[in-house]
Coordinates of C-alpha atoms and ligand atoms in Angstrom, one line a residue:
M1478 CA 89.2 60.6 106.2
I1479 CA 89.0 58.9 109.2
I1480 CA 86.4 58.6 112.3
V1481 CA 87.5 57.5 114.9
L1482 CA 84.6 56.9 117.4
K1483 CA 84.3 56.6 121.3
K1484 CA 85.3 53.7 123.4
G1485 CA 81.7 51.7 123.7
T1486 CA 79.8 53.1 120.7
E1487 CA 77.1 50.7 120.4
Q1488 CA 76.1 49.3 116.6
R1489 CA 73.2 51.6 116.8
E1490 CA 74.7 54.8 116.6
I1491 CA 76.9 53.6 114.3
D1492 CA 74.4 52.9 112.0
T1493 CA 73.0 56.6 112.3
L1494 CA 76.0 58.0 111.4
T1495 CA 76.9 55.3 108.4
D1496 CA 73.3 56.1 107.0
M1497 CA 74.2 60.2 107.8
I1498 CA 77.6 59.9 105.6
V1499 CA 76.3 57.3 102.6
S1500 CA 73.3 59.8 102.5
Q1501 CA 76.0 62.0 100.7
G1502 CA 77.7 60.1 98.6
I1503 CA 80.5 58.5 100.1
T1504 CA 81.4 54.8 101.1
V1505 CA 81.8 54.2 104.2
N1506 CA 84.3 51.2 105.8
P1507 CA 84.0 50.5 109.9
I1508 CA 87.2 48.9 110.7
V1509 CA 85.6 47.1 114.2
G1510 CA 88.7 46.6 117.1
S1511 CA 88.7 45.0 120.2
D1512 CA 88.4 48.8 122.0
L1513 CA 88.1 51.1 119.1
T1514 CA 86.0 51.5 116.0
I1515 CA 87.4 53.5 113.1
L1516 CA 85.3 54.8 110.3
G1517 CA 87.2 55.1 106.8
L1518 CA 85.3 57.5 104.5
I1519 CA 86.4 56.9 100.7
G1520 CA 85.1 58.8 98.1
D1521 CA 85.0 63.1 97.3
T1522 CA 84.8 63.9 101.4
S1523 CA 85.5 67.6 100.2
K1524 CA 82.3 68.4 100.6
V1525 CA 81.4 66.6 104.1
D1526 CA 80.9 68.7 107.0
D1527 CA 83.5 68.1 109.7
T1528 CA 81.4 70.0 112.6
Q1529 CA 78.2 68.5 111.4
I1530 CA 80.1 64.9 112.0
E1531 CA 81.9 66.2 115.2
S1532 CA 78.3 67.2 116.4
Y1533 CA 77.6 63.1 116.8
R1534 CA 78.1 62.5 120.3
C1535 CA 80.0 59.2 119.6
V1536 CA 82.8 60.7 117.9
E1537 CA 85.9 60.7 119.5
R1538 CA 88.2 62.6 116.5
I1539 CA 88.0 63.2 112.8
M1540 CA 91.4 63.0 110.9
H1541 CA 92.1 64.4 107.5
V1542 CA 94.3 62.2 104.7
A1543 CA 93.6 64.2 102.0
E1544 CA 94.3 68.6 102.0
P1545 CA 90.7 69.9 101.9
F1546 CA 91.3 71.5 98.4
K1547 CA 91.1 69.4 95.5
K1548 CA 91.0 71.5 92.1
A1549 CA 93.9 73.1 93.4
N1550 CA 96.2 69.9 94.4
R1551 CA 98.9 68.6 92.8
M1552 CA 97.4 64.8 93.6
F1553 CA 95.0 65.5 91.2
H1554 CA 96.7 67.3 88.9
P1555 CA 100.6 66.2 88.9
T1556 CA 101.8 68.8 86.1
P1557 CA 102.4 72.4 87.0
S1558 CA 99.9 74.3 85.7
V1559 CA 100.9 77.4 83.3
V1560 CA 98.9 80.5 83.5
K1561 CA 98.6 82.5 80.0
V1562 CA 98.9 86.4 80.9
G1563 CA 98.6 88.6 77.5
N1564 CA 101.4 86.9 75.8
A1565 CA 103.1 86.1 79.0
E1566 CA 103.4 82.6 80.6
V1567 CA 103.4 82.1 84.4
G1568 CA 104.8 78.8 85.4
G1569 CA 106.4 77.4 82.6
P1570 CA 110.6 77.3 82.2
K1571 CA 110.6 81.1 82.0
L1572 CA 110.3 83.8 85.3
A1573 CA 107.8 85.9 84.5
V1574 CA 108.6 89.3 86.1
M1575 CA 105.9 91.7 86.9
A1576 CA 106.5 95.2 87.8
G1577 CA 105.0 98.7 87.7
P1578 CA 103.9 101.9 90.6
C1579 CA 102.1 100.8 93.2
S1580 CA 99.2 103.3 91.8
V1581 CA 98.8 104.7 88.4
E1582 CA 99.2 108.0 89.0
S1583 CA 98.8 109.6 86.0
R1584 CA 99.7 109.6 82.4
E1585 CA 103.2 110.4 82.0
Q1586 CA 103.9 108.4 85.2
I1587 CA 102.5 105.4 84.0
T1588 CA 103.9 105.5 80.5
E1589 CA 107.6 106.4 81.7
V1590 CA 107.4 103.3 84.2
A1591 CA 106.1 101.0 82.0
Q1592 CA 108.9 101.7 79.4
A1593 CA 111.4 101.6 82.0
V1594 CA 110.4 98.2 83.1
K1595 CA 109.6 96.6 79.6
D1596 CA 113.0 98.1 78.6
A1597 CA 114.7 96.3 81.4
G1598 CA 113.2 92.8 81.1
A1599 CA 109.7 93.0 82.5
A1600 CA 106.9 91.3 80.8
V1601 CA 103.7 92.1 82.9
L1602 CA 103.2 95.7 84.0
R1603 CA 101.7 96.4 87.8
G1604 CA 99.9 99.1 88.5
G1605 CA 96.8 99.7 91.1
A1606 CA 93.9 101.6 90.1
F1607 CA 91.6 101.4 93.3
K1608 CA 94.0 101.2 96.0
P1609 CA 92.6 99.3 99.6
R1610 CA 94.4 102.2 101.7
T1611 CA 94.2 101.8 105.2
S1612 CA 93.3 105.4 106.0
P1613 CA 89.9 106.5 104.5
Y1614 CA 91.9 110.0 104.3
A1615 CA 94.9 108.6 102.1
F1616 CA 94.9 108.3 98.2
Q1617 CA 92.5 106.3 97.4
G1618 CA 93.4 105.3 93.4
L1619 CA 92.7 106.9 90.0
K1620 CA 89.8 104.4 89.7
Y1621 CA 88.2 103.8 86.4
E1622 CA 90.7 106.5 84.9
G1623 CA 93.8 104.7 86.3
L1624 CA 92.7 101.6 84.5
D1625 CA 92.3 103.9 80.6
L1626 CA 96.0 105.0 81.6
L1627 CA 97.1 101.5 81.9
C1628 CA 95.7 100.5 79.1
A1629 CA 97.5 103.5 77.3
A1630 CA 100.7 102.4 78.8
K1631 CA 99.4 98.5 77.4
E1632 CA 99.0 100.0 74.1
A1633 CA 102.4 102.2 74.2
T1634 CA 104.5 99.3 75.0
G1635 CA 102.6 96.0 74.8
L1636 CA 103.2 94.9 78.0
P1637 CA 100.0 92.9 79.2
I1638 CA 98.6 94.5 82.5
V1639 CA 97.9 93.7 85.9
S1640 CA 95.8 95.6 88.4
E1641 CA 93.8 95.2 92.0
I1642 CA 89.7 94.7 92.0
M1643 CA 88.5 95.6 95.0
S1644 CA 84.3 94.9 94.0
P1645 CA 82.8 92.5 92.5
F1646 CA 80.7 95.1 90.4
D1647 CA 83.4 96.1 89.0
I1648 CA 84.4 92.6 87.6
D1649 CA 83.0 93.2 83.8
V1650 CA 85.1 96.4 83.6
F1651 CA 88.3 94.4 84.8
V1652 CA 87.6 91.6 82.6
E1653 CA 87.4 94.1 79.3
K1654 CA 90.7 96.2 80.1
V1655 CA 93.1 94.1 81.8
D1656 CA 94.6 91.0 81.6
L1657 CA 95.6 89.8 85.2
I1658 CA 93.0 90.5 87.7
Q1659 CA 94.9 91.0 91.1
V1660 CA 92.8 90.0 94.4
G1661 CA 94.5 92.1 97.3
A1662 CA 95.5 90.4 100.5
R1663 CA 93.0 92.3 102.7
N1664 CA 90.3 90.3 100.0
M1665 CA 92.0 86.9 99.8
Q1666 CA 88.9 85.6 101.6
N1667 CA 86.3 87.8 100.3
F1668 CA 84.5 85.2 99.2
D1669 CA 81.6 86.3 96.9
L1670 CA 84.2 88.5 95.4
L1671 CA 86.4 84.7 94.6
R1672 CA 83.2 82.9 93.4
Q1673 CA 82.1 85.9 91.0
L1674 CA 86.2 85.6 89.5
G1675 CA 85.7 82.1 89.5
R1676 CA 82.9 82.0 86.5
I1677 CA 85.1 84.3 84.5
R1678 CA 87.6 83.5 82.2
K1679 CA 90.5 85.7 82.7
P1680 CA 93.5 84.6 84.8
V1681 CA 93.1 85.9 88.5
L1682 CA 96.6 86.9 90.6
L1683 CA 95.5 85.9 94.3
K1684 CA 97.5 87.2 97.2
R1685 CA 97.8 85.7 100.3
G1686 CA 96.2 87.2 103.0
L1687 CA 98.0 89.1 105.6
S1688 CA 97.3 86.6 108.4
A1689 CA 96.3 83.2 105.9
T1690 CA 97.8 80.4 106.4
I1691 CA 99.0 77.9 103.0
E1692 CA 95.8 76.1 103.4
E1693 CA 94.1 78.9 103.9
W1694 CA 95.1 80.5 100.7
L1695 CA 95.2 77.3 98.6
M1696 CA 91.1 76.9 99.9
S1697 CA 90.8 80.5 98.1
A1698 CA 92.2 79.3 95.0
E1699 CA 90.0 77.0 95.2
Y1700 CA 86.9 79.4 95.1
I1701 CA 87.9 80.5 92.1
M1702 CA 88.1 77.2 90.4
A1703 CA 85.4 75.4 91.8
G1704 CA 83.7 77.9 89.8
G1705 CA 85.6 77.1 86.5
N1706 CA 88.0 79.3 86.5
T1707 CA 91.2 77.5 87.2
D1708 CA 93.9 80.0 85.5
V1709 CA 95.2 81.4 89.2
I1710 CA 98.4 82.6 89.7
L1711 CA 99.3 82.4 93.7
C1712 CA 101.7 85.7 95.0
E1713 CA 103.3 85.3 98.4
R1714 CA 103.1 88.9 99.7
G1715 CA 104.3 88.3 103.2
I1716 CA 102.4 87.7 106.6
R1717 CA 101.8 89.0 110.0
T1718 CA 104.5 87.7 112.6
F1719 CA 106.0 89.4 115.7
E1720 CA 108.5 91.2 113.7
T1721 CA 107.9 94.6 113.3
Y1722 CA 111.5 95.8 111.5
T1723 CA 110.1 94.9 108.4
R1724 CA 106.3 95.4 107.1
N1725 CA 106.0 91.9 106.6
T1726 CA 107.8 88.8 106.7
V1727 CA 108.1 87.2 103.6
D1728 CA 107.7 83.7 104.2
L1729 CA 110.3 81.9 101.3
G1730 CA 109.2 78.6 102.9
A1731 CA 105.7 78.8 101.4
I1732 CA 107.2 78.7 98.0
P1733 CA 108.3 74.8 97.9
A1734 CA 105.3 74.1 100.1
V1735 CA 102.8 75.5 97.4
K1736 CA 104.8 73.7 95.0
K1737 CA 104.6 70.3 96.5
L1738 CA 100.7 70.9 97.5
S1739 CA 99.5 72.1 94.0
H1740 CA 100.2 72.8 90.7
L1741 CA 99.4 76.3 90.7
P1742 CA 102.3 78.8 89.8
V1743 CA 103.4 80.7 92.4
I1744 CA 105.2 84.2 93.0
V1745 CA 107.0 86.3 95.1
D1746 CA 106.1 90.0 96.2
P1747 CA 108.9 91.3 97.4
S1748 CA 107.8 95.0 97.8
H1749 CA 105.1 94.7 99.9
G1750 CA 107.1 91.9 101.3
T1751 CA 109.3 94.0 103.2
G1752 CA 108.2 97.3 102.9
K1753 CA 111.4 99.1 102.6
W1754 CA 113.1 99.5 98.9
W1755 CA 117.1 98.2 99.6
M1756 CA 115.2 95.0 101.1
V1757 CA 113.9 94.4 97.6
E1758 CA 116.9 93.1 95.8
P1759 CA 117.9 90.5 98.4
L1760 CA 114.4 89.2 98.7
A1761 CA 113.5 89.1 94.9
R1762 CA 116.9 87.3 94.5
A1763 CA 116.2 84.3 97.2
A1764 CA 112.6 83.9 95.6
V1765 CA 114.4 83.0 92.7
A1766 CA 116.0 80.9 93.9
V1767 CA 114.3 78.9 96.4
G1768 CA 111.5 78.4 93.1
A1769 CA 109.1 80.6 92.5
D1770 CA 107.7 81.5 89.3
G1771 CA 108.4 84.7 89.1
V1772 CA 108.2 88.5 91.1
V1773 CA 106.2 91.5 91.2
I1774 CA 108.0 94.3 92.0
E1775 CA 106.9 98.1 92.7
V1776 CA 109.2 100.8 90.6
H1777 CA 108.8 104.2 90.6
N1778 CA 110.0 106.7 88.6
D1779 CA 110.3 109.4 91.6
P1780 CA 109.6 107.1 94.8
V1781 CA 109.9 110.7 97.1
H1782 CA 107.1 112.0 95.7
A1783 CA 104.7 108.6 95.0
L1784 CA 101.2 109.0 96.2
C1785 CA 101.7 105.6 97.5
D1786 CA 104.1 103.2 99.1
G1787 CA 107.4 105.2 97.8
Q1788 CA 109.5 103.9 100.3
Q1789 CA 109.4 100.3 99.1
S1790 CA 109.7 101.8 95.4
I1791 CA 112.5 101.8 93.5
K1792 CA 114.0 103.6 90.5
P1793 CA 114.3 101.8 87.1
D1794 CA 117.8 101.6 87.7
V1795 CA 117.4 99.9 90.6
F1796 CA 115.4 97.6 88.6
A1797 CA 117.4 96.7 86.5
D1798 CA 120.0 95.4 88.3
I1799 CA 117.7 93.3 89.5
M1800 CA 116.7 91.7 86.5
A1801 CA 120.3 91.3 85.9
D1802 CA 120.8 89.3 89.5
I1803 CA 117.7 87.3 88.4
R1804 CA 119.1 86.3 85.5
K1805 CA 121.9 84.7 86.8
I1806 CA 120.1 83.2 89.6
A1807 CA 117.8 81.8 87.4
A1808 CA 120.2 79.7 85.2
A1809 CA 121.3 78.3 88.5
V1810 CA 118.2 77.1 89.2
G1811 CA 117.3 76.0 85.9
R1812 CA 114.9 78.9 84.7
E1813 CA 114.9 81.9 82.2
V1814 CA 113.9 85.1 82.4
Ligands
LIG820 C1 99.5 96.3 96.0 O1 99.8 95.2 95.4 O2 99.5 97.3 95.5 C2 98.7 95.8 96.9 C3 97.9 96.4 97.9 O3 99.3 94.3 97.5 P1 99.3 93.6 99.2 O4 97.2 93.1 98.3 O5 99.8 92.6 98.7 O6 99.2 94.4 100.1
LIG821 MN1 101.7 99.4 96.6

């Protein structure tokens, strides 16, 4: 971190600012020029508060040389992380394909879809039990019963399960029942939830917030990792842009960007990313081509009657086609499924 001081700053002001920074365990190296003085800060500056420094009247501006996220940063952890989800791995040579309905609706529905996606080659079963709906009148999920039905589908198929948590009060039950805890886009900056997920030892699927920058997303991963839970998988699920044709805009450029900045695995959700069932296939292919570690896809046996997101849910036969496509593209980019 570099602090540029205003022209004509007096030594006494430099000393006051330096003392404040040194008291935080940081080394300050001053570079005194004829016009400007610059302070180079060496050490763990992640806890230094920029706004506090900017409040000193002698400060012209602050420049960061390192990213504010440390545990998620590739600079300090050059090898890519592999996160285990039950018997599956995310981030290794094998792509992780997660699939299942937006919401768990009944025992028949979830076990039927689970078997179909397993037969097609999925590694993880998804299913929402607690649904974050825009309208309070829309189907809110089967909640605890939904988690039990997911467990039954896991029992029947052997697939590990991922489901979304909405409240920190449910952490114990999620730790007991699911293999991967999903933090949805709407909760990406629920810092209390993130902190509490940092204290457990269960992998977390962190979806990108609706309007989150890549840095904000990685800072949310940092919240979880700072507590000691380093098993975080990122998920690009589309962001808000001026485009209204699609539900969201899938930011495929975020995949190589995250790969450069972080060692954490990153997957793509082409279902929420596009909001259109017929766009899921091309975007799933693109996700693999651009280097994602996997995809998460909404699959429903009867999309027309789905209680949530039928418009973006594909049927099991289309899912099988996507798996066949993904296998070819994976081979072309040096991965397998
Ligand atoms: C979901 O995966 O069902 C979901 C609600 O996703 P998102 O948080 O990305 O909108
Ligand atoms: Mn959905």
